[in-house]
PDB file of C-alpha atoms and ligand atoms in Angstrom:
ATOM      1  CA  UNK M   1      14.958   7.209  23.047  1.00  0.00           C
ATOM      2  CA  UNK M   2      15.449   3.676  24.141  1.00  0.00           C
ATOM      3  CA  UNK M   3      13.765   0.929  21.693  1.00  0.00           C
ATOM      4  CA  UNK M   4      11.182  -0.892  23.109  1.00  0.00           C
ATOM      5  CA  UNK M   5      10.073  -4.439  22.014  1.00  0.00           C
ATOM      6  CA  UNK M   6       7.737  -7.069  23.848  1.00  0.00           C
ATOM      7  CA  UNK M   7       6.881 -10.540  22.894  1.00  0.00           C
ATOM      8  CA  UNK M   8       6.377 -13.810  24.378  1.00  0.00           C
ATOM      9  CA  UNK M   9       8.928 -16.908  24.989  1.00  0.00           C
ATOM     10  CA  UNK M  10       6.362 -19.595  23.855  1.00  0.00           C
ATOM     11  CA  UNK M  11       7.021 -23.728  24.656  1.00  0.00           C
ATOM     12  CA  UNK M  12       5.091 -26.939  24.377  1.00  0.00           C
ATOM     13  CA  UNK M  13       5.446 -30.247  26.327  1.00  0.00           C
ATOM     14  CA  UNK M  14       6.247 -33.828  24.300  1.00  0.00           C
ATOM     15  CA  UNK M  15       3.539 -36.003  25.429  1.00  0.00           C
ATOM     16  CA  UNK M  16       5.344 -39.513  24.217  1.00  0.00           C
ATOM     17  CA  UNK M  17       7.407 -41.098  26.313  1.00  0.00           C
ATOM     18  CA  UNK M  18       8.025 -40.121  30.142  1.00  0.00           C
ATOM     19  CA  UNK M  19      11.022 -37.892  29.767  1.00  0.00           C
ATOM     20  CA  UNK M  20      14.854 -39.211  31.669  1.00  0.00           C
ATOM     21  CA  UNK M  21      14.840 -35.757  33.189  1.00  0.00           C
ATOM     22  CA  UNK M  22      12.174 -33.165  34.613  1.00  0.00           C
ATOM     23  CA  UNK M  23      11.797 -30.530  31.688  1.00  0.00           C
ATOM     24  CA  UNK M  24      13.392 -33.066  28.952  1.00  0.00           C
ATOM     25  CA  UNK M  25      10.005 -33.084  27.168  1.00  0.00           C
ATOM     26  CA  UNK M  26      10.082 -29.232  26.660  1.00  0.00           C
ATOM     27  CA  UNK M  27      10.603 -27.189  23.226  1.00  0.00           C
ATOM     28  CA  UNK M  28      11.580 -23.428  22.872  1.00  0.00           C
ATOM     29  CA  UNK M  29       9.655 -21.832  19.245  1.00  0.00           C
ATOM     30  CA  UNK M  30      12.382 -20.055  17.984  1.00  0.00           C
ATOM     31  CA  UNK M  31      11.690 -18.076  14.238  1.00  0.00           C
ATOM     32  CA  UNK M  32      14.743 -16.762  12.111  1.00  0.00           C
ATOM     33  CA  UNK M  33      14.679 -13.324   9.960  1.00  0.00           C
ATOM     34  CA  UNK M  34      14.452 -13.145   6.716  1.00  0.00           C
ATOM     35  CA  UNK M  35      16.114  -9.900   7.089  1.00  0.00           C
ATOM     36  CA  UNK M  36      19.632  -8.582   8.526  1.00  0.00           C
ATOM     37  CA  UNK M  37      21.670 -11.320   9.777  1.00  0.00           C
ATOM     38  CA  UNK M  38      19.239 -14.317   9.623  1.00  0.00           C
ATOM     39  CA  UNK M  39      18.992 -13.880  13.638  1.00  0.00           C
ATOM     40  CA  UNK M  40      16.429 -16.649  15.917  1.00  0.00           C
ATOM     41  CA  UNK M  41      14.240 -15.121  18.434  1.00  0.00           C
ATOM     42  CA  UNK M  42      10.937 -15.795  19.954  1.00  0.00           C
ATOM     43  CA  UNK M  43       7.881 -14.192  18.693  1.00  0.00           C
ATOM     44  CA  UNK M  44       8.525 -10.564  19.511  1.00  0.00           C
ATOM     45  CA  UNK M  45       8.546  -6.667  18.002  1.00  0.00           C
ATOM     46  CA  UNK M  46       7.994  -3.052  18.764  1.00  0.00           C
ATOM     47  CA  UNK M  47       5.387  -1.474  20.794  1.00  0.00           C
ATOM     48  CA  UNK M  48       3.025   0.370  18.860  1.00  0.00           C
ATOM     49  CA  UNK M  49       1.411   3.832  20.397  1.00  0.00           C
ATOM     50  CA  UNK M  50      -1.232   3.555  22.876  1.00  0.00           C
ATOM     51  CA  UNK M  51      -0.203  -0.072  22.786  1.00  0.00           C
ATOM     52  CA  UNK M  52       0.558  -1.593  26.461  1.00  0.00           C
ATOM     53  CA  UNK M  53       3.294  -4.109  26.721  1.00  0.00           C
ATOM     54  CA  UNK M  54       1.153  -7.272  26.534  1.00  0.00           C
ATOM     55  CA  UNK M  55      -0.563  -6.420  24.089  1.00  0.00           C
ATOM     56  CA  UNK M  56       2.317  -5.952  21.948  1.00  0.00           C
ATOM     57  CA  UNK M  57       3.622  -9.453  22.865  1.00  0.00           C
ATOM     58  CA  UNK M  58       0.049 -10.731  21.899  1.00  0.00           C
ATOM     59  CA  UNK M  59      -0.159  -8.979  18.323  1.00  0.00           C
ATOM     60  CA  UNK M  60       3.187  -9.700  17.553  1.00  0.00           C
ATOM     61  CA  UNK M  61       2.905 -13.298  18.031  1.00  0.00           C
ATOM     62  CA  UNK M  62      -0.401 -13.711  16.717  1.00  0.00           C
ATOM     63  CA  UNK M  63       1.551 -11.874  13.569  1.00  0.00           C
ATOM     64  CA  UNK M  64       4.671 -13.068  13.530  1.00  0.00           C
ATOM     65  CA  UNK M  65       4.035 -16.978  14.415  1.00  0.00           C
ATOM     66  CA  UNK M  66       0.121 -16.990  13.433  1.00  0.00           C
ATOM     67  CA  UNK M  67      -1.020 -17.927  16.825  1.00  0.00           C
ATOM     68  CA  UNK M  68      -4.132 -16.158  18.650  1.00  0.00           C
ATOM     69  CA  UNK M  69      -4.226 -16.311  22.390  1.00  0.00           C
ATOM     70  CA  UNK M  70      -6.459 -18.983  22.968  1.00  0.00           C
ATOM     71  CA  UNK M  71      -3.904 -21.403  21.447  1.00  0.00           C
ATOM     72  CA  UNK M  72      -1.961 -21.162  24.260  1.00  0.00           C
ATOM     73  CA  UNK M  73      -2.071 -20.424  28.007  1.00  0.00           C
ATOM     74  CA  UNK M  74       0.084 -17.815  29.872  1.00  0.00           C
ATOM     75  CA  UNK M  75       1.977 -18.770  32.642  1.00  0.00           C
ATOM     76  CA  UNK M  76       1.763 -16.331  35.569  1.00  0.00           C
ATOM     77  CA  UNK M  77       4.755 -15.507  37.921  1.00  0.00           C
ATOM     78  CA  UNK M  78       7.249 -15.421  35.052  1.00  0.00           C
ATOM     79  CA  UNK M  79       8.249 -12.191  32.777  1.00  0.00           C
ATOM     80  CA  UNK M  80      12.303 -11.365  31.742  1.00  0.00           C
ATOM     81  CA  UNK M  81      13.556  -8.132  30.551  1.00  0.00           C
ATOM     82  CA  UNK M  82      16.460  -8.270  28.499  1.00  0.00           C
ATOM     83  CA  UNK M  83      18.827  -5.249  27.445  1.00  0.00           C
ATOM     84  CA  UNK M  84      21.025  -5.002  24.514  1.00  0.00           C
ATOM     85  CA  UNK M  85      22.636  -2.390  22.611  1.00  0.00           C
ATOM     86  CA  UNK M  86      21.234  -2.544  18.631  1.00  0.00           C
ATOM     87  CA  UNK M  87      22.699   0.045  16.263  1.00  0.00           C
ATOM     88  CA  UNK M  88      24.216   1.700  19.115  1.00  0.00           C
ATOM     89  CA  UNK M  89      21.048   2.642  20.949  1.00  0.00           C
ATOM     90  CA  UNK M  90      19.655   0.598  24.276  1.00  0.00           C
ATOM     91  CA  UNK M  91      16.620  -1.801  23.247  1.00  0.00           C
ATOM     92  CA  UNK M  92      14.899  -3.588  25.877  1.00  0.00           C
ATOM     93  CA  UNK M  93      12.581  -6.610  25.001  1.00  0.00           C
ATOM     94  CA  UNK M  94      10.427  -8.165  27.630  1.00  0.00           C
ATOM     95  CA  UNK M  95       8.931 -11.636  27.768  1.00  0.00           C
ATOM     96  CA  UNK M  96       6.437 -13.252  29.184  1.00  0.00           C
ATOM     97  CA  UNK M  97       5.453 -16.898  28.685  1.00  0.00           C
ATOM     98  CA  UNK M  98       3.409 -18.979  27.494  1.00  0.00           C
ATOM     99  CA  UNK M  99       2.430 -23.147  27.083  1.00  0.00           C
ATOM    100  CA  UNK M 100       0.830 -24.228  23.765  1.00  0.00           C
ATOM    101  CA  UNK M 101      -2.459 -26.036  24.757  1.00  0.00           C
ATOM    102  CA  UNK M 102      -1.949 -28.737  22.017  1.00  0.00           C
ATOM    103  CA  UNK M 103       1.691 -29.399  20.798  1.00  0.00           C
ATOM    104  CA  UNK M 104       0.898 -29.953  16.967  1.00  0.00           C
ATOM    105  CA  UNK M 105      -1.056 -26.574  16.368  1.00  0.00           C
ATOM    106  CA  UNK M 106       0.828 -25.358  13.085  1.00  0.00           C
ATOM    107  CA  UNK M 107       3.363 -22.007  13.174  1.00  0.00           C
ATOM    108  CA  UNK M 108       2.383 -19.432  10.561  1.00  0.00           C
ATOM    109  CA  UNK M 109       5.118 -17.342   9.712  1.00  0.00           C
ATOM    110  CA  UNK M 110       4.555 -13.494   8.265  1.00  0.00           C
ATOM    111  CA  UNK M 111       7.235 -12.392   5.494  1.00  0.00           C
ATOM    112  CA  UNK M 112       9.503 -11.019   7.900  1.00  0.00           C
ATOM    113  CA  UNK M 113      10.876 -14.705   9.461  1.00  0.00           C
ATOM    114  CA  UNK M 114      12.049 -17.485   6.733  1.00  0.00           C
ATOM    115  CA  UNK M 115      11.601 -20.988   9.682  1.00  0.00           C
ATOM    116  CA  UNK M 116      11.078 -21.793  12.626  1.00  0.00           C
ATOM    117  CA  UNK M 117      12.465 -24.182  15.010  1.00  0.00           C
ATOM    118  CA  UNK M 118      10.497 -26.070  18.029  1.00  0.00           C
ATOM    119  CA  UNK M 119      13.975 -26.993  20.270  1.00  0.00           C
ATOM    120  CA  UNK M 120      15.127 -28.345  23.836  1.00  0.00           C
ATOM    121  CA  UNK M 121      16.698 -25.676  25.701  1.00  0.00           C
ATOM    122  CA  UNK M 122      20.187 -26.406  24.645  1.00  0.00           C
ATOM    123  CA  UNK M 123      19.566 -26.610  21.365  1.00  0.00           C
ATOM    124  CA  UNK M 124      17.449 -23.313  21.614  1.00  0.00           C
ATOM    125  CA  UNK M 125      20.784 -21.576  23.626  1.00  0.00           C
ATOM    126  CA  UNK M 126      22.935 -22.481  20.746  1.00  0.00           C
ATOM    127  CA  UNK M 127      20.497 -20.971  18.125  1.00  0.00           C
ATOM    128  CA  UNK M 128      19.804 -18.055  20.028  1.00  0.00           C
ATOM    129  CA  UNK M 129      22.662 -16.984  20.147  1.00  0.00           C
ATOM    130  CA  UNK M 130      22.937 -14.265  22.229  1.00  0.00           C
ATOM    131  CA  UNK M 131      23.995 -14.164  26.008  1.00  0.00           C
ATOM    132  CA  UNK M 132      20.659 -12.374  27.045  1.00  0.00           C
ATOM    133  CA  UNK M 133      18.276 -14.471  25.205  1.00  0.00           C
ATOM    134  CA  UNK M 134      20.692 -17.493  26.290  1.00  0.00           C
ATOM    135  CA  UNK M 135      19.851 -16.616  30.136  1.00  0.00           C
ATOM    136  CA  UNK M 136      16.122 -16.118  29.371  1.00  0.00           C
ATOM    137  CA  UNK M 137      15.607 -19.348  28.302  1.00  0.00           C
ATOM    138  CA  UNK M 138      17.837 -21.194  31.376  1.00  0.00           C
ATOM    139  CA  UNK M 139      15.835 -19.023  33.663  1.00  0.00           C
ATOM    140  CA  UNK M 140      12.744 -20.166  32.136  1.00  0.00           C
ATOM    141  CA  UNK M 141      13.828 -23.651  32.261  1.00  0.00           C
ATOM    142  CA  UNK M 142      14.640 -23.507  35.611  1.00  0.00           C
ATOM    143  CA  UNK M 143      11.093 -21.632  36.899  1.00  0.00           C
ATOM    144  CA  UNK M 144       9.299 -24.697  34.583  1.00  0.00           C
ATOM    145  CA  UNK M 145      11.410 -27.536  36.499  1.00  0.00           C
ATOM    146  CA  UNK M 146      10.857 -25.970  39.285  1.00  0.00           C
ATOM    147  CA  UNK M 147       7.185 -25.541  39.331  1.00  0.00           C
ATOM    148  CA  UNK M 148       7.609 -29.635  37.919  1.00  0.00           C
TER     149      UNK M 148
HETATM  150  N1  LIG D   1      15.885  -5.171   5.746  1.00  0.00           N
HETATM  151  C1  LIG D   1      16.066  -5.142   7.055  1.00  0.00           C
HETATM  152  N2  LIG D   1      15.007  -4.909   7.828  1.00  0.00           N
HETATM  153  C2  LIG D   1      15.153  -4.897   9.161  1.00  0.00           C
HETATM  154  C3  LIG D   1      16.423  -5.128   9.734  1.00  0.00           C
HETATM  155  N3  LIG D   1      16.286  -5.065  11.072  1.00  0.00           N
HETATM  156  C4  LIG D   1      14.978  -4.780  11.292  1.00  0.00           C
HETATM  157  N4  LIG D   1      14.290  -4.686  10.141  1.00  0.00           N
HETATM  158  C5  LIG D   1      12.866  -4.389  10.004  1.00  0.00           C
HETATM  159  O1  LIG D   1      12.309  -4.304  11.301  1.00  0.00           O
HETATM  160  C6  LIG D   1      11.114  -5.081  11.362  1.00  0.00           C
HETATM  161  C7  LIG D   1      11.080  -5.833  12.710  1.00  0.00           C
HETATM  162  O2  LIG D   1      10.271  -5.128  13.519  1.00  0.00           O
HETATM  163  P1  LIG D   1       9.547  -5.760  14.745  1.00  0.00           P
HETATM  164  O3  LIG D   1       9.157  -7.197  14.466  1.00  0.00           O
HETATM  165  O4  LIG D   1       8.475  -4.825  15.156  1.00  0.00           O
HETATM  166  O5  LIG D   1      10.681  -5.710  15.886  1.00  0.00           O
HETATM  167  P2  LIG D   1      11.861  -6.592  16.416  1.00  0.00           P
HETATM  168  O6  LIG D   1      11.544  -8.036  16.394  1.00  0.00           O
HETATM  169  O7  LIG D   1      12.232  -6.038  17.734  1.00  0.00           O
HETATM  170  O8  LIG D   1      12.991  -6.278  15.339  1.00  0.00           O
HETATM  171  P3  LIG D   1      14.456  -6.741  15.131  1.00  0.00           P
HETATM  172  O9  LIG D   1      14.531  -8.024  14.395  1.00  0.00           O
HETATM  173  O10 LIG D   1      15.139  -5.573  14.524  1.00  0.00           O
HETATM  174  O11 LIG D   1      14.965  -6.938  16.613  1.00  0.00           O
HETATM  175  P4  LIG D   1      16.082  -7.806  17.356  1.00  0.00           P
HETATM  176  O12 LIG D   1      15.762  -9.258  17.321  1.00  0.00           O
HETATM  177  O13 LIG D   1      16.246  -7.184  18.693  1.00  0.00           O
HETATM  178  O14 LIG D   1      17.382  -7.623  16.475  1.00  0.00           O
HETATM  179  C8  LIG D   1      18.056  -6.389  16.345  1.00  0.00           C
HETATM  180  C9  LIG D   1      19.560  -6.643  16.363  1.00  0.00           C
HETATM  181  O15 LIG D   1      19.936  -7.091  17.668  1.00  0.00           O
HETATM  182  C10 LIG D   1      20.541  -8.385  17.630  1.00  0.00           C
HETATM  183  N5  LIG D   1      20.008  -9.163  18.764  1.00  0.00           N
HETATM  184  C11 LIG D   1      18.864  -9.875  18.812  1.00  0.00           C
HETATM  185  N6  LIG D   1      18.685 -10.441  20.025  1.00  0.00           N
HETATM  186  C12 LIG D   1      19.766 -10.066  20.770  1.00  0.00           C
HETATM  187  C13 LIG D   1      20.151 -10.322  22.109  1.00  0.00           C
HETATM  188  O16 LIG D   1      19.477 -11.054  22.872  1.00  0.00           O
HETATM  189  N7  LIG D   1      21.314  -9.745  22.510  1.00  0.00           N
HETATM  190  C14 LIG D   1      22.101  -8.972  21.699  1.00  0.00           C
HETATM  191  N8  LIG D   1      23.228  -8.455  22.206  1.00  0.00           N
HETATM  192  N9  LIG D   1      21.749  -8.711  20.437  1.00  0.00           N
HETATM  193  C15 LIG D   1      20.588  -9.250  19.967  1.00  0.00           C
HETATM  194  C16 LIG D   1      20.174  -8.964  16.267  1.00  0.00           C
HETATM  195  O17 LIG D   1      21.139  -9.826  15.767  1.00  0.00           O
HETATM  196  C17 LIG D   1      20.014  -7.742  15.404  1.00  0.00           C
HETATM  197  O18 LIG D   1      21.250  -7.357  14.861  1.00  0.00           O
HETATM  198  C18 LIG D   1      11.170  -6.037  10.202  1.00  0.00           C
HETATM  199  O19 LIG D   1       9.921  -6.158   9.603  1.00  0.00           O
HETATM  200  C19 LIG D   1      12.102  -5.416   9.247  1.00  0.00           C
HETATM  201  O20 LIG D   1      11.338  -4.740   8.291  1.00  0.00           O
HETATM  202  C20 LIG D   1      17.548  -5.374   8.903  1.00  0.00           C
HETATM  203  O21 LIG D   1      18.675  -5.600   9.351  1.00  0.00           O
HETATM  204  N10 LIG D   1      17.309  -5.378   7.576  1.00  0.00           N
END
């Protein structure tokens, strides 16, 4: 059976400064494993039985980045599926967003990520890594600026 993981991509907007370009002011959370290769992904992980999608993303990131849902808002209109091949079995992982409602509420991490990284999209392309979670971010970006 295909593995199944949902979680949210989660961003907060600079307030200092008026940013030189629409969307300069926004940061990607990114957390790294403490396991396998040391990967960076958003807040994300299996679905649990009689668990629906959302609620995955919502326990995971509470969890896995120590934030409850009212610390930040979800955005309507956007949610990505990616698919990948892990251990040569399809996984799909699904997104949604979400904005932090203040910038400087602290990241908890659980024992299974070692940091975590606030970053502009570029910078959270790089350390993604990975084509798919590469194009989930620009299209992310580009549904923020767009909405800007
Ligand atoms: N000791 C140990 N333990 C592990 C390991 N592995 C897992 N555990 C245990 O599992 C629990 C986590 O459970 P959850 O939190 O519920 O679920 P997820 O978050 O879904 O879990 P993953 O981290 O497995 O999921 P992915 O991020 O999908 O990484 C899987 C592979 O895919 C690569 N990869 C990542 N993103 C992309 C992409 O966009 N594109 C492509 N092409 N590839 C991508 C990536 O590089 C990696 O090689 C932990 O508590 C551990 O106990 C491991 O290697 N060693």
């Amino acid at each position: 059976m295909a593995l199944r993981a949902c979680g949210l991509i989660i961003y907060r907007r600079l307030q200092a400064g008026s940013p030189s370009k629409v969307g300069d002011n926004i940061e990607y959370l990114l957390l790294q494993t403490s396991y396998g290769t040391h990967h960076w992904t958003p807040p994300k992980g299996h679905v649990d039985p009689g668990e629906d999608d959302l609620q995955t993303a919502l326990r995971e990131t509470q969890e896995e980045a120590g934030l409850d849902s009212n610390q930040f808002t979800l955005i309507e209109g956007f949610k990505k599926e990616l698919q990948y091949i892990v251990r040569s079995k399809p996984k799909t992982v699904i997104y949604w967003l979400a904005e932090m409602n203040d910038c400087n509420t602290e990241i908890k991490l659980s024992d299974e990520h070692q940091a975590f990284r606030w970053l502009k999209l570029e910078e959270a392309c790089k350390c993604a890594e990975y084509k798919e979670m590469q194009a989930a971010f620009r299209a992310v970006h580009q549904f923020l600026c767009s909405k800007a």
